[in-house]
């Protein structure tokens, strides 16, 4: 619809009315009439979390907006629809598969609560993956409908900068279109990395881009890496009954509070995930019967190890997706080390009318809600007279491992590094979720800590929660911390009984005291 109208008329950037392009230019002679000069007020490259949010928000202000989204198939040939990483190969399939795994645990617990579960129960990968994939397809469709409803022009094309205001868009079939825009947003996200020094890595291994779209079970799996993606995937694969090993090069969950991270991996180990600590892979080969023989080296002893797996999953980090963009040509600066686009606080790149948001932007959290919020705020600043900048302080997050870990703010290590141990007070507790009692689950890793300043106000610097529904718990407390909550605010908060979250409002043992932090009774 937009194309047909655009050929006759343009939305005037000055008076916000649809006019014939020539008439609009005439009307504002002497004043620049944007739409007479460019096809669009805003062109977004990348239809993921950030790009979709930005484009829809801009369209709400009556702007003429286009989005390009194109998925380059993974080395294994996996591809998907509109919506970006989160929808297709990230948060959504991951959380649903995590839920599938939790249901298995709940079925075991159920028997203790009186449910008669007939016979052995096993998990069927293809039923789960088909259901998850169908849901994702409905989201892909929903995103298309939303763009259409908001009059955002969508092109399933890959974008490459031609010059500072024009982008060459190429479809799968090679059809080429050039679009011009006054403002351009780069929201191209990132893709999984493969190690370049491990023969057979890309040839035989998979990444998270493939895992969620497998039609058949991955079987016995080696997960290489020890951060969010690695531990979450290893967690749900173990939870649905697969034999899973995780190869950890250094520490788990780099950047997170290490006491919490080790409790997460302890819980995983006690639930059957195997860990190959301080090891790096050196080679992957396919055996005559199809299994993947993986060789590794122990970093301290230098000893070699070897085992056969059905699947090797690389979860060794993600690289920003900038290759196709031609950024050098138009002078958009990238960080040589990370490859990410360098941005100012207002998301502007080194070319002022070109912006970058989400995973592709340097120094931003790689999380969907922050990409969405950044995209909306950018659109409001561009087209709605707003001056509000995205606040990246105290962004909460949760690692959806079998025992979930939610946090906001500083880790204990980071608080000590920044402010000195003598200025930090840590309140902590080991607690037992009520639902773990009857089911006789081990609660050794259910732990909470709140990191505060030690001075009289005791402002909270970080909150860490290991336990069931950590995302739900952490989200609520993040409001308080965003509002500058102190330890005394926490103590004046009345708990909801019986919940795990209420334990946060009852923390009274300091780490410094050395007293037993185990919660006993209500
Ligand atoms: P993306 O969502 O990656 O979108 C970028 C889009 O641009 C893609 O569709 C891409 O194909 C397209 N594109 C790239 N180049 C071009 C081009 N030249 N032309 C046209 N289109 C192009 N975050 C959370 O908050 N919670 C979670 O639970 C969570 N779980 C995750 C689990 C996994 C396994 C992974 C990998 C990530 C997870 N994330 C999670 C992170 C989250 O998915 C990302 O932070 C988020 O998707 C980033 O959004 P974005 O808009 O920056 O990029
Ligand atoms: P990260 O960059 O966070 O972690 C990469 C991991 O791979 C590290 O453990 C690293 O070890 C290891 N590694 C890197 N190279 C090698 C190698 N050659 N051999 C062995 N191990 C290696 O990447 P992720 O992909 O896990 O996560 C990317 C981002 O996606 C996260 O930062 C997060 O923001 C987002 N995400 C969010 C989720 C959520 O909100 N729940 C879930 C999943 C992802 P080392 O520490 O030694 O470098």
Tab-separated table of N, CA, C and O in Angstrom, residues 49 86 236 380 504:
chain	number	residue	atom	x	y	z
A	49	UNK	N	14.644	-7.693	17.937
A	49	UNK	CA	14.039	-7.017	19.088
A	49	UNK	C	14.144	-5.498	18.974
A	49	UNK	O	13.142	-4.780	19.100
A	86	UNK	N	15.923	-13.357	19.383
A	86	UNK	CA	15.125	-13.696	20.566
A	86	UNK	C	13.960	-14.610	20.202
A	86	UNK	O	13.751	-15.656	20.813
A	236	UNK	N	18.748	-27.538	29.883
A	236	UNK	CA	17.474	-28.128	29.439
A	236	UNK	C	17.685	-29.451	28.720
A	236	UNK	O	16.833	-30.337	28.787
A	380	UNK	N	11.593	7.899	19.813
A	380	UNK	CA	10.946	9.071	20.452
A	380	UNK	C	11.859	10.295	20.405
A	380	UNK	O	11.396	11.416	20.258
A	504	UNK	N	14.143	-12.736	50.642
A	504	UNK	CA	14.971	-11.547	50.380
A	504	UNK	C	14.640	-10.457	51.391
A	504	UNK	O	15.510	-9.703	51.816
